[in-house]
PDB file of C-alpha atoms and ligand atoms in Angstrom:
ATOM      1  CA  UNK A 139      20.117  13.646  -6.352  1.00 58.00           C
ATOM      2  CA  UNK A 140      21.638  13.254  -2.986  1.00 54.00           C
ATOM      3  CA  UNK A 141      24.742  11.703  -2.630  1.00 58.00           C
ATOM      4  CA  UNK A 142      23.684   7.904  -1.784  1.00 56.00           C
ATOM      5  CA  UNK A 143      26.108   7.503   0.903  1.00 56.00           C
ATOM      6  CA  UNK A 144      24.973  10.345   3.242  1.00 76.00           C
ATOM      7  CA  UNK A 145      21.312   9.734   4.863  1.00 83.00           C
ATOM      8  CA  UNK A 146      18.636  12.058   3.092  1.00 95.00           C
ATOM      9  CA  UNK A 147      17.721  15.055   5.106  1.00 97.00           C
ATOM     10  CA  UNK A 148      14.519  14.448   7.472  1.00 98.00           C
ATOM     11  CA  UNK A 149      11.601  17.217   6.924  1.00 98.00           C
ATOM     12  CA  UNK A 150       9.163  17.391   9.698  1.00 98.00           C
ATOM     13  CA  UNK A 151       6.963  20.885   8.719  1.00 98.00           C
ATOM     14  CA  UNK A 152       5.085  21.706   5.331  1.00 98.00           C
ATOM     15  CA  UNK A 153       7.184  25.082   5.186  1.00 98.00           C
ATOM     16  CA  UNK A 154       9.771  23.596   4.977  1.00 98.00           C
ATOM     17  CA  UNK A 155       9.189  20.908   2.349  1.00 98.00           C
ATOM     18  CA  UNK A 156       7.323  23.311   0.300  1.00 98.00           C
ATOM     19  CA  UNK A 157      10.728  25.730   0.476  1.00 98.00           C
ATOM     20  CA  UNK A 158      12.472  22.574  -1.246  1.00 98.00           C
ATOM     21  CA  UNK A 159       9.888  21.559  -3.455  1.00 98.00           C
ATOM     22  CA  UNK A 160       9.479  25.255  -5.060  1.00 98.00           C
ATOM     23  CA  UNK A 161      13.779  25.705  -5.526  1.00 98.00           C
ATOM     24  CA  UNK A 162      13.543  22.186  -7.327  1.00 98.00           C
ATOM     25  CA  UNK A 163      10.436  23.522  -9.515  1.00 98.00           C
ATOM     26  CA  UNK A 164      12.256  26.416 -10.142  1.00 98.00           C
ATOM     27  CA  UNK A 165      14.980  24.183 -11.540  1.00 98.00           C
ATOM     28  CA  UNK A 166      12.943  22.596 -13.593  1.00 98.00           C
ATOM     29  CA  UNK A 167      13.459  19.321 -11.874  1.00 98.00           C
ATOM     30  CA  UNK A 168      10.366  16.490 -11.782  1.00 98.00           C
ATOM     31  CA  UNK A 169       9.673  15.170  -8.059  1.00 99.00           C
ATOM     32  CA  UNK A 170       8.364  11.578  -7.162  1.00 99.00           C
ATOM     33  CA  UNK A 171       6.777  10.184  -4.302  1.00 99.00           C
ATOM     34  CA  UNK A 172       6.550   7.459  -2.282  1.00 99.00           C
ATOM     35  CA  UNK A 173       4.272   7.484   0.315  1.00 98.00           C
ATOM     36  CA  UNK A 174       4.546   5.282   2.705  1.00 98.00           C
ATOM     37  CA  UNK A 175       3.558   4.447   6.458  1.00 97.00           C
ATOM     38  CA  UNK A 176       7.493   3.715   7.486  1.00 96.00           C
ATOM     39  CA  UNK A 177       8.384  -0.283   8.610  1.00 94.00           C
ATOM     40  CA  UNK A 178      10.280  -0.401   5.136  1.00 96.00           C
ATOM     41  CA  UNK A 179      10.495  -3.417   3.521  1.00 96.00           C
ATOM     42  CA  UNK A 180      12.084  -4.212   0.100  1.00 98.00           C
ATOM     43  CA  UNK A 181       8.887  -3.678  -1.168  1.00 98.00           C
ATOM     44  CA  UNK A 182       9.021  -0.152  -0.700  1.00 98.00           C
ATOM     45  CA  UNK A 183      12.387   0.450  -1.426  1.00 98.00           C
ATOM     46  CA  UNK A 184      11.631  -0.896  -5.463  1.00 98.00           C
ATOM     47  CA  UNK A 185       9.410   1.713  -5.440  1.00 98.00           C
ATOM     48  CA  UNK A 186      11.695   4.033  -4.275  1.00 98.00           C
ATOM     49  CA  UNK A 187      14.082   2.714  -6.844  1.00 98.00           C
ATOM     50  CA  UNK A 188      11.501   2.999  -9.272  1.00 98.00           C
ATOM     51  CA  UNK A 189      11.029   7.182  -8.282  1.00 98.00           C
ATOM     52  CA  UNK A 190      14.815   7.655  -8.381  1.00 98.00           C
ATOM     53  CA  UNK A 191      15.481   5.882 -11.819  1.00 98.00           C
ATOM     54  CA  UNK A 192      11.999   8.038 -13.238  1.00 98.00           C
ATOM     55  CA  UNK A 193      12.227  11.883 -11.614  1.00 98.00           C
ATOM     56  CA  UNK A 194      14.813  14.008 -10.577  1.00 98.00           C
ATOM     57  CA  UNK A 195      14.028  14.255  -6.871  1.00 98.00           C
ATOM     58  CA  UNK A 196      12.706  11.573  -4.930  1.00 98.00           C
ATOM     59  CA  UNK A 197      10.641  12.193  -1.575  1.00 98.00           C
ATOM     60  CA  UNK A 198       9.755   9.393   1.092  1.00 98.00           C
ATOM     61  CA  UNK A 199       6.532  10.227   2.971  1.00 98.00           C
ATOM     62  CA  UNK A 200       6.392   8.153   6.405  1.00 98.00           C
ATOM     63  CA  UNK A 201       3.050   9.178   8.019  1.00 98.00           C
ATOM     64  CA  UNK A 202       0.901   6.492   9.981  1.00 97.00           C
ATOM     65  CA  UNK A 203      -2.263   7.984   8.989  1.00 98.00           C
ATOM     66  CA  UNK A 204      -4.733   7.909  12.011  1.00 97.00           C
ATOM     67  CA  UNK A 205      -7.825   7.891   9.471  1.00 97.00           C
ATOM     68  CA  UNK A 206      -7.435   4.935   7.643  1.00 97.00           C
ATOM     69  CA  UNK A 207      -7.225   2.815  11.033  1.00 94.00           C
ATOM     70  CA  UNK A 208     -10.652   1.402  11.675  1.00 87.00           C
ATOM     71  CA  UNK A 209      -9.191  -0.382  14.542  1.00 88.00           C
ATOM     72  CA  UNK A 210      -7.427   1.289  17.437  1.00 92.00           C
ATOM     73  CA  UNK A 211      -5.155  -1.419  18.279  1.00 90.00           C
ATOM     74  CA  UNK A 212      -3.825  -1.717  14.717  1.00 88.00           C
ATOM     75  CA  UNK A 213      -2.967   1.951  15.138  1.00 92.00           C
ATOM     76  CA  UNK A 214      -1.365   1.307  18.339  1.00 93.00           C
ATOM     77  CA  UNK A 215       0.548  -1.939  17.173  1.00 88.00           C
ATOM     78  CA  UNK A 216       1.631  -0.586  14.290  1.00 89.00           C
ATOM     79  CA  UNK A 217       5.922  -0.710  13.840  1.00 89.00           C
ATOM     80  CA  UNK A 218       7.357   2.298  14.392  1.00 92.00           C
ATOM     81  CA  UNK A 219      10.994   2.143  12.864  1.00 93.00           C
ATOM     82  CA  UNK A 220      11.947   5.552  11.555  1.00 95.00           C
ATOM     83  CA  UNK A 221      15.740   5.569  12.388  1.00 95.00           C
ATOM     84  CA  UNK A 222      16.413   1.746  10.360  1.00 96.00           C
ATOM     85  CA  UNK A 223      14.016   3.248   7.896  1.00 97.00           C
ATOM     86  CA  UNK A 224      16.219   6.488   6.938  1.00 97.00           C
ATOM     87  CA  UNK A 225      18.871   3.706   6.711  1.00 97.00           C
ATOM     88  CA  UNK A 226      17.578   1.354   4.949  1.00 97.00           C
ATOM     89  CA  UNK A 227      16.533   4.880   2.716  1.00 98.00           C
ATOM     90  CA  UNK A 228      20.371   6.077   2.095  1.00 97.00           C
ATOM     91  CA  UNK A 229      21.784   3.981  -0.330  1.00 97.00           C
ATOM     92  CA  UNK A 230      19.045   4.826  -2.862  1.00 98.00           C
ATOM     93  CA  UNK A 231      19.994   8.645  -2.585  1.00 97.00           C
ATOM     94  CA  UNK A 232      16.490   9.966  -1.981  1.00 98.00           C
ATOM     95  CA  UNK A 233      16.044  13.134  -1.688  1.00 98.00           C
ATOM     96  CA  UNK A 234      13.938  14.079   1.218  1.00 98.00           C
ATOM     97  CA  UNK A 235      12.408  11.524   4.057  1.00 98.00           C
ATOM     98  CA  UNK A 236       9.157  13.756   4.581  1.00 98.00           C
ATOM     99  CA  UNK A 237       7.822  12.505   8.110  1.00 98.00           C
ATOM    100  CA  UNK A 238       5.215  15.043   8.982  1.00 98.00           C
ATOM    101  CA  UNK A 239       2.911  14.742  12.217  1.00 97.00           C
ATOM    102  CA  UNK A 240      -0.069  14.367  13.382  1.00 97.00           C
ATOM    103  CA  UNK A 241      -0.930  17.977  14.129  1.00 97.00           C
ATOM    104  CA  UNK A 242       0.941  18.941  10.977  1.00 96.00           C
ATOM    105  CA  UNK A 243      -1.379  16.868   8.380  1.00 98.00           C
ATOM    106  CA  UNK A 244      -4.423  17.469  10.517  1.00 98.00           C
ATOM    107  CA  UNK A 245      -4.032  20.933  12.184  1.00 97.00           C
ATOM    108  CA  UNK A 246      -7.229  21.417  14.748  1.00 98.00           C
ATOM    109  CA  UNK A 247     -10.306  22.124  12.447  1.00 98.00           C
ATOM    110  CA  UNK A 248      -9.707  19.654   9.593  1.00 98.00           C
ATOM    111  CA  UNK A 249     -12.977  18.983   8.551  1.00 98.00           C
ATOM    112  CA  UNK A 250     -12.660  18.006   5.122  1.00 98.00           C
ATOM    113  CA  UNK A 251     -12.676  14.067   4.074  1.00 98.00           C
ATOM    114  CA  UNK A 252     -12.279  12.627   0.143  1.00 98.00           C
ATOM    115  CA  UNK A 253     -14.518   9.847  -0.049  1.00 98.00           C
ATOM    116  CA  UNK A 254     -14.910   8.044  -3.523  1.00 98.00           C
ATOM    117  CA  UNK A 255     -18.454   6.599  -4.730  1.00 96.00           C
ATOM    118  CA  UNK A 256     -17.090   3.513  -6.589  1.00 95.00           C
ATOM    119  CA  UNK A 257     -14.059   1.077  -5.910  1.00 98.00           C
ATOM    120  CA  UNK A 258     -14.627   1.466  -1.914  1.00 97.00           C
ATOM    121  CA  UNK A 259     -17.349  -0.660  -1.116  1.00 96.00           C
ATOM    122  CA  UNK A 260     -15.623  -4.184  -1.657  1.00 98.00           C
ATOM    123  CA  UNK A 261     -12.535  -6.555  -0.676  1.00 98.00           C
ATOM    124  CA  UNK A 262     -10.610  -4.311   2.053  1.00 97.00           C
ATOM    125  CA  UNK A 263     -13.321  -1.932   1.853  1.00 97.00           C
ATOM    126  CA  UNK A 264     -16.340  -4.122   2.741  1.00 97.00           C
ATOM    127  CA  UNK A 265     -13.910  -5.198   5.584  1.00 95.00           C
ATOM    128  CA  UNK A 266     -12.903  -1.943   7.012  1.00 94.00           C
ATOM    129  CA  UNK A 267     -14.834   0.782   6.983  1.00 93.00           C
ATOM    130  CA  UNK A 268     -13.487   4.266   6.505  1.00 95.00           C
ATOM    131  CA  UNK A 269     -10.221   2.699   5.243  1.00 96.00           C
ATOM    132  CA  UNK A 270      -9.984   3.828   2.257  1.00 98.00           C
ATOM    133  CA  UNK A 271     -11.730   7.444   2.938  1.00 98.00           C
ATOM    134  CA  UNK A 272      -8.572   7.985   4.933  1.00 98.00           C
ATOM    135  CA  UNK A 273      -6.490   6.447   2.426  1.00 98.00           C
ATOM    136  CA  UNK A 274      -7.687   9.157  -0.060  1.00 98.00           C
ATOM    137  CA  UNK A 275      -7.921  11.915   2.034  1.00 98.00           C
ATOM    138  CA  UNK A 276      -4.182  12.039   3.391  1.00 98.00           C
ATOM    139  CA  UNK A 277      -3.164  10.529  -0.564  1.00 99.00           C
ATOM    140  CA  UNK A 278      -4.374  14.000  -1.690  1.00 99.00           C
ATOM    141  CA  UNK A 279      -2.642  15.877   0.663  1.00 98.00           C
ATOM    142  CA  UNK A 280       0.267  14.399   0.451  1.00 98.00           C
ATOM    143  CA  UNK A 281       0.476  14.806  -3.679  1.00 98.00           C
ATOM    144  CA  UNK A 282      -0.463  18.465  -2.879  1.00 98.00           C
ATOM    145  CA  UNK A 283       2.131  19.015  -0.273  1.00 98.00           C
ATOM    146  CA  UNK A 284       5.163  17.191  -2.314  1.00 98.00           C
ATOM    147  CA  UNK A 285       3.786  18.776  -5.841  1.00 98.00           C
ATOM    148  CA  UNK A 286       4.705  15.640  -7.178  1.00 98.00           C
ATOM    149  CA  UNK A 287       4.799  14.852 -10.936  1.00 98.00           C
ATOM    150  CA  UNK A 288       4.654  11.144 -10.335  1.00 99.00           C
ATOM    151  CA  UNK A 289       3.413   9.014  -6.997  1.00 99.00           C
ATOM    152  CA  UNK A 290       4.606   5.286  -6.438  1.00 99.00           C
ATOM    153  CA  UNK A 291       2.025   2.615  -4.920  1.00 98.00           C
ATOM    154  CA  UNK A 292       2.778  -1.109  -4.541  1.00 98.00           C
ATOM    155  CA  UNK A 293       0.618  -3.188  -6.290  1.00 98.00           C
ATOM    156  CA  UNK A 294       0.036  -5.178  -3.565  1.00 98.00           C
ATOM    157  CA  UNK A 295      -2.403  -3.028  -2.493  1.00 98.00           C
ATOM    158  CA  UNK A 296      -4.166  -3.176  -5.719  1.00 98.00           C
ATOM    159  CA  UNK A 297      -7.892  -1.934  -4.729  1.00 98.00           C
ATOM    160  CA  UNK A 298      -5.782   1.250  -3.013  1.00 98.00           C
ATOM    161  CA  UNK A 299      -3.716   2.047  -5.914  1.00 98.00           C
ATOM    162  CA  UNK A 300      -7.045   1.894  -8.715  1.00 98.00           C
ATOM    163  CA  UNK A 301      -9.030   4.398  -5.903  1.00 98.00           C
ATOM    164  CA  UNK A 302      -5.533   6.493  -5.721  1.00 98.00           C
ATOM    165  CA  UNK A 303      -5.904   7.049  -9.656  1.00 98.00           C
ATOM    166  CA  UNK A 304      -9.304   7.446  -9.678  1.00 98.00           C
ATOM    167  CA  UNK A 305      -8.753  10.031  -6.870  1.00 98.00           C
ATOM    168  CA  UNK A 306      -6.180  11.693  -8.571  1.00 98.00           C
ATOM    169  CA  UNK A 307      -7.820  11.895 -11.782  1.00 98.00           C
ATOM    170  CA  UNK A 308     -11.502  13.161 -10.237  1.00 98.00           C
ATOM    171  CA  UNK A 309      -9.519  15.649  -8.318  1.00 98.00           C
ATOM    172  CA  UNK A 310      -7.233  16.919 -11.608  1.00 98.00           C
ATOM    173  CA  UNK A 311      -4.409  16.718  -9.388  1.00 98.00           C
ATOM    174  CA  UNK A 312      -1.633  16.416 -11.628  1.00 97.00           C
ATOM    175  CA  UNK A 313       0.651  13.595 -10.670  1.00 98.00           C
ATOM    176  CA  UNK A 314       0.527  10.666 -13.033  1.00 98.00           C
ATOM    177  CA  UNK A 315      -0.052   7.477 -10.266  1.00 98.00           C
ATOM    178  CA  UNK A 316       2.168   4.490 -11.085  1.00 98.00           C
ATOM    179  CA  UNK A 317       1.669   1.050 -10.006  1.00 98.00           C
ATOM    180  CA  UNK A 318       4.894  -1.122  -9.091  1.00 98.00           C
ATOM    181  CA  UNK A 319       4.757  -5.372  -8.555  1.00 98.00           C
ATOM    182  CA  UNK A 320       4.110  -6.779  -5.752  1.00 98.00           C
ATOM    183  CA  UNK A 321       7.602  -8.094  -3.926  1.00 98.00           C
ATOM    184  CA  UNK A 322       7.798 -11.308  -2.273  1.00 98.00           C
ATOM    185  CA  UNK A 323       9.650 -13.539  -0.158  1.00 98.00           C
ATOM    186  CA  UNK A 324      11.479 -16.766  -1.721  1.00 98.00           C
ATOM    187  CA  UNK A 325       8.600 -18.823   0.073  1.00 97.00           C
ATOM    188  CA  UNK A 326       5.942 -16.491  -2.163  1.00 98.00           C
ATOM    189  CA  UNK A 327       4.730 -14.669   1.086  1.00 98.00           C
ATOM    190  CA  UNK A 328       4.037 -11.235  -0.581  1.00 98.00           C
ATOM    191  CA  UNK A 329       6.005  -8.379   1.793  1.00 98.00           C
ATOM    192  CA  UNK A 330       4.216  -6.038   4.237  1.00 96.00           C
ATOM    193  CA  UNK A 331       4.565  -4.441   7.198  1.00 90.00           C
ATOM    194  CA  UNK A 332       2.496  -6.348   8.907  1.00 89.00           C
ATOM    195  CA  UNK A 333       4.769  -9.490   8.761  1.00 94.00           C
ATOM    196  CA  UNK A 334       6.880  -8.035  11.585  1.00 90.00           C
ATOM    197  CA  UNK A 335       3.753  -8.777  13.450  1.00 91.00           C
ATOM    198  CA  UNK A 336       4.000 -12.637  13.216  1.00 96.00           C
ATOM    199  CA  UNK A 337       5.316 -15.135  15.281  1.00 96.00           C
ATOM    200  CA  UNK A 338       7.957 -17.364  14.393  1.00 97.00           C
ATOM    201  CA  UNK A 339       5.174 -19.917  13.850  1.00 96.00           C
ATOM    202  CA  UNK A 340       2.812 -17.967  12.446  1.00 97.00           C
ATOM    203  CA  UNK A 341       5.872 -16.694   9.690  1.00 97.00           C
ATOM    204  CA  UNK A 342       6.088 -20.493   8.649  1.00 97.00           C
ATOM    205  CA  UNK A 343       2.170 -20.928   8.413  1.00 97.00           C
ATOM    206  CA  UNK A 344       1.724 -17.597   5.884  1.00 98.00           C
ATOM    207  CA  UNK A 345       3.044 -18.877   2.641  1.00 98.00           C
ATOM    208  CA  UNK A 346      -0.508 -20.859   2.376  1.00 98.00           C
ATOM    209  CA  UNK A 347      -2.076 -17.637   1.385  1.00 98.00           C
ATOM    210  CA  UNK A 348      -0.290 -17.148  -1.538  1.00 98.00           C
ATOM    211  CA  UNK A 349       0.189 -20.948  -2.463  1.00 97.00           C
ATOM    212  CA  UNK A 350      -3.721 -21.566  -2.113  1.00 97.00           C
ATOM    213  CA  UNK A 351      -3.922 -17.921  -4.563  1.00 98.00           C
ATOM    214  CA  UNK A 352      -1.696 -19.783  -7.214  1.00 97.00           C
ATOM    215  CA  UNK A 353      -3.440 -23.278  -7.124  1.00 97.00           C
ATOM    216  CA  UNK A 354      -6.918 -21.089  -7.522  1.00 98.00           C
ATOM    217  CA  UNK A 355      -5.133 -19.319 -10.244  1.00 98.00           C
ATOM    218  CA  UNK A 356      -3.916 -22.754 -11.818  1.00 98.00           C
ATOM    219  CA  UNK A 357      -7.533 -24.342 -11.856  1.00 98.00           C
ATOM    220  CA  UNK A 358      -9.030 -21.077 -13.499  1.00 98.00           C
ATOM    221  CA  UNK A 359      -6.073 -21.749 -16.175  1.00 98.00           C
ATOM    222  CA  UNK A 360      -7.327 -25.250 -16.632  1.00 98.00           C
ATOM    223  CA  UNK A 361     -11.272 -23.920 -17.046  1.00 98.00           C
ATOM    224  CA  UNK A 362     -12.410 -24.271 -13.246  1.00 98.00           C
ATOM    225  CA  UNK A 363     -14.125 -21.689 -12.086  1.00 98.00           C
ATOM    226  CA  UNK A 364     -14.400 -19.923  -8.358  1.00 98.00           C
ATOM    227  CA  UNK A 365     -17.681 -21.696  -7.362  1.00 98.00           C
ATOM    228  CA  UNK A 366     -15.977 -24.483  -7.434  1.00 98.00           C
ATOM    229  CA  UNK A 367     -12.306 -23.972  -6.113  1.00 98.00           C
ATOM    230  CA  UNK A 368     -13.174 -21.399  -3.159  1.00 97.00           C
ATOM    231  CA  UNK A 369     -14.999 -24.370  -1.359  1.00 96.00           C
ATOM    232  CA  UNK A 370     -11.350 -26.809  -1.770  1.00 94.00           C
ATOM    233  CA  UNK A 371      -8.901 -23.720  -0.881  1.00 95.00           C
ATOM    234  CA  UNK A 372     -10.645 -22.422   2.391  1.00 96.00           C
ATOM    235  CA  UNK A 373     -10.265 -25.827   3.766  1.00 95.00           C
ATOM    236  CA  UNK A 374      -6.884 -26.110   2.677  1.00 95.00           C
ATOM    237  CA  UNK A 375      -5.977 -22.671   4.679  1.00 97.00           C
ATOM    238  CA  UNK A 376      -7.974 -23.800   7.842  1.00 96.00           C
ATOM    239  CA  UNK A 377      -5.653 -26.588   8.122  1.00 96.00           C
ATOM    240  CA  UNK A 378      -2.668 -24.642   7.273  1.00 95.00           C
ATOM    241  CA  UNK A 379      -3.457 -22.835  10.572  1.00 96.00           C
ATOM    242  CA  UNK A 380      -5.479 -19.805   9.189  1.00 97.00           C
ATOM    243  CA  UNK A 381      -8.479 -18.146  11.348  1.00 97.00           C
ATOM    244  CA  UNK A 382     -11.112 -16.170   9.574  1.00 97.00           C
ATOM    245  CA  UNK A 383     -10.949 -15.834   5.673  1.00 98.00           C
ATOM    246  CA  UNK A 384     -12.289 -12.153   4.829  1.00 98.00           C
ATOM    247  CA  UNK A 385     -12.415 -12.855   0.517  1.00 98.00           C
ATOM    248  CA  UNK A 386     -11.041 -15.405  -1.225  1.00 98.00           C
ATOM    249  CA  UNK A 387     -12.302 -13.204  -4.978  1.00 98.00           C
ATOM    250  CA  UNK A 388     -12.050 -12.585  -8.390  1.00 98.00           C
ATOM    251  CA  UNK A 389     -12.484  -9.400  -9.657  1.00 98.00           C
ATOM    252  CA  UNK A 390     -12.161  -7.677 -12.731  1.00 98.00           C
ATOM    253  CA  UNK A 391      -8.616  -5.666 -13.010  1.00 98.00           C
ATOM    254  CA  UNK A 392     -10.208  -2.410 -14.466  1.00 98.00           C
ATOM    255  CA  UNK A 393     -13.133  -1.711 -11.908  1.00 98.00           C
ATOM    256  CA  UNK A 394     -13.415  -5.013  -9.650  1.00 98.00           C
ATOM    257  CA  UNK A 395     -16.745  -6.068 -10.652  1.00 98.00           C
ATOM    258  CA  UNK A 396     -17.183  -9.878  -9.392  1.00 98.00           C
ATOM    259  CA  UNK A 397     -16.358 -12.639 -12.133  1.00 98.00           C
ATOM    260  CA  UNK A 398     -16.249 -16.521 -11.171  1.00 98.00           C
ATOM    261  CA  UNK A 399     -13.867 -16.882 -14.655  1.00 98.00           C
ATOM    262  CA  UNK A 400     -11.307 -14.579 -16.228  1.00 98.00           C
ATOM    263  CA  UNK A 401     -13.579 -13.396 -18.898  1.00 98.00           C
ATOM    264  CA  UNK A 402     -11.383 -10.173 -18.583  1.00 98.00           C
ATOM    265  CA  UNK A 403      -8.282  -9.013 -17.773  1.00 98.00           C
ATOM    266  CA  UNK A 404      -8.379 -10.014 -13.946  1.00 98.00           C
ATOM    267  CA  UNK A 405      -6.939 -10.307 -10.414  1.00 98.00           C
ATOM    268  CA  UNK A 406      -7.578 -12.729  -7.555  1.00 98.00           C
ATOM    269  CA  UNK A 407      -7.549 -11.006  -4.237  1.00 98.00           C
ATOM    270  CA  UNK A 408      -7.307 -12.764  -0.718  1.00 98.00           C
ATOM    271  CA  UNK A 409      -7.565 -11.517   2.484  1.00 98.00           C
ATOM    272  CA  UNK A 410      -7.536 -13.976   5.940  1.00 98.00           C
ATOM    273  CA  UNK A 411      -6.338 -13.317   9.114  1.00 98.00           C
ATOM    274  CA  UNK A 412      -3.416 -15.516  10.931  1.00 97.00           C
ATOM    275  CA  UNK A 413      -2.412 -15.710  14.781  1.00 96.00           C
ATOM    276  CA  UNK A 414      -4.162 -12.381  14.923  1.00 93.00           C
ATOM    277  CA  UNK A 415      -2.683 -10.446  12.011  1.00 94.00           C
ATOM    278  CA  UNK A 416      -4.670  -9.808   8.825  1.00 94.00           C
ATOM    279  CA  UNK A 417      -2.757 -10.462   5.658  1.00 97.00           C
ATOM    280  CA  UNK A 418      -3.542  -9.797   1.669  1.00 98.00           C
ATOM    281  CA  UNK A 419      -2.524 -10.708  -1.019  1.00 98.00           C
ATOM    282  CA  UNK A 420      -3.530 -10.271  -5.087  1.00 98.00           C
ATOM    283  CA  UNK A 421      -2.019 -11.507  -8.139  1.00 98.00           C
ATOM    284  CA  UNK A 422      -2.868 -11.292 -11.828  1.00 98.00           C
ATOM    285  CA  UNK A 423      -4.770 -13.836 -13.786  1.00 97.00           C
TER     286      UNK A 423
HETATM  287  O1  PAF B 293      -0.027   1.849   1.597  1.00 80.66           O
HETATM  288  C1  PAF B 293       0.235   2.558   2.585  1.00 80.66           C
HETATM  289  O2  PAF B 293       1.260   2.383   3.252  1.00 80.66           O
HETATM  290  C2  PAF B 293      -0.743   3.650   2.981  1.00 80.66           C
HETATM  291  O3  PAF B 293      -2.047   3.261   2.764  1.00 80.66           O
HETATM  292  C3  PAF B 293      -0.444   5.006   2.311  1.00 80.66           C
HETATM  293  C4  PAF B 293      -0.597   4.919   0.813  1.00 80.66           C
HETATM  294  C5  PAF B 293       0.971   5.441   2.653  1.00 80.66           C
HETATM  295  C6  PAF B 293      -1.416   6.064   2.831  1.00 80.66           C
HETATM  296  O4  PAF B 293      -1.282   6.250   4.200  1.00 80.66           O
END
């Protein structure tokens, strides 16, 4: 483990990560990952947490991943904060902030794309497409590249971390995928990147996504079911200020099949866009 005081080391090229990776094999020593897309939030630093209290060696990926942006301005407006993020990074001692580019993960003649059959067609999915085929493709590489043993994913981004394990495990790549809880302000907004997008208005306005999520959750508790409480919550997010909703759904936790009542273990997903930036959201019911 690195000394948490001193910043971890920055690795730009594969060689060289791979020269690391192999001494620590050769150790003996497990490696975890947490890729990421850089902007961290606290959010990503429990995961972090989480790698560095499971495996010997902890690795940061920060990669904005061309493919999985179906929309070029997103791309473009995306933060870009890598300096506060290795700070924000030292006090955990990681081990390595891997922070490859764009030539690096996609040399001239990449050609190859992982696309998965089931999981990808709904919620973010139905909403963006191609996400989630560039989601898996630079997920593989980047378990290949760090050899890691285990790989950390917010559940936050639920429908991404049940295609990363289904990925993994079609793929026998060996790193065991491990899902971490969602983090969230004290006002219940769930944390993301994206919230350094908002206005100062808009910031006061996004809490309605998740309190809308818990009174849907509430009314399936008392026997409602979504037919009925969808109708009641969209209006209440209109006139919290919200533009278009893109789901408002409940879905089965294993596979997300539809339900309209937890007749299985389930989670209720949301998705709506506010003063121009598209939040989510999921929690358990
Ligand atoms: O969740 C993210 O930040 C990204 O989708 C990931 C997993 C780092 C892949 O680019």
């Amino acid at each position: 483990m690195t000394n948490p005081a001193s910043p971890a080391p920055i690795i730009r090229s594969l060689d060289a990560l791979r020269e690391m990776t192999r001494s620590w094999k050769a150790k003996g020593e497990t490696i975890g990952v947490v890729p990421t897309m850089g902007a961290l939030h606290d959010g990503h630093l429990s995961l972090a947490r989480a790698a560095r209290s499971a495996t010997d060696r902890v690795i940061v990926t920060i990669f904005i991943n061309p493919k999985q942006f179906n929309n070029p301005d997103d791309l473009k407006n995306y933060p870009r904060t890598e300096h506060e993020d290795a700070r924000k990074l030292a006090p955990i001692g990681v081990d390595a902030i891997y922070v490859p580019d764009g030539a690096q993960m996609y040399p001239d003649g990449f050609s190859t794309k992982v696309s998965l059959d089931a999981l990808t067609d709904v919620l973010c999915g139905a909403h963006r497409p191609g996400h989630f085929d560039g989601v898996a493709t630079v997920v593989a590489k980047l378990l290949l590249q760090t050899s890691a043993d285990q790989a950390f994913f917010g559940e936050k981004d639920y429908q991404q971390l049940l295609i990363v394990r289904r990925m993994a495990l079609d793929l026998d790549i060996c790193t065991t995928i491990v899902g971490c809880p969602t983090v969230r302000e004290i006002d219940g907004l769930a944390l993301s990147s994206r919230n350094l997008l908002l206005s100062d208005r808009a910031r006061t306005t996004a809490p309605a996504l998740s309190e809308v999520m818990e009174a849907i959750t509430e009314g399936l508790a008392a026997g409602e079911t979504m037919h009925n409480l969808v109708p009641l919550v969209l209006e209440r997010l209109e006139r919290a200020g919200f533009g278009e909703v893109d789901y408002l759904e409940l879905r089965a936790a294993s596979d997300l099949s539809l339900l309209d009542t937890p007749t299985e273990p389930a989670r209720l997903f949301g998705a709506a866009w506010l003063a121009g930036v598209r939040l989510i959201d999921n929690v358990p019911v």
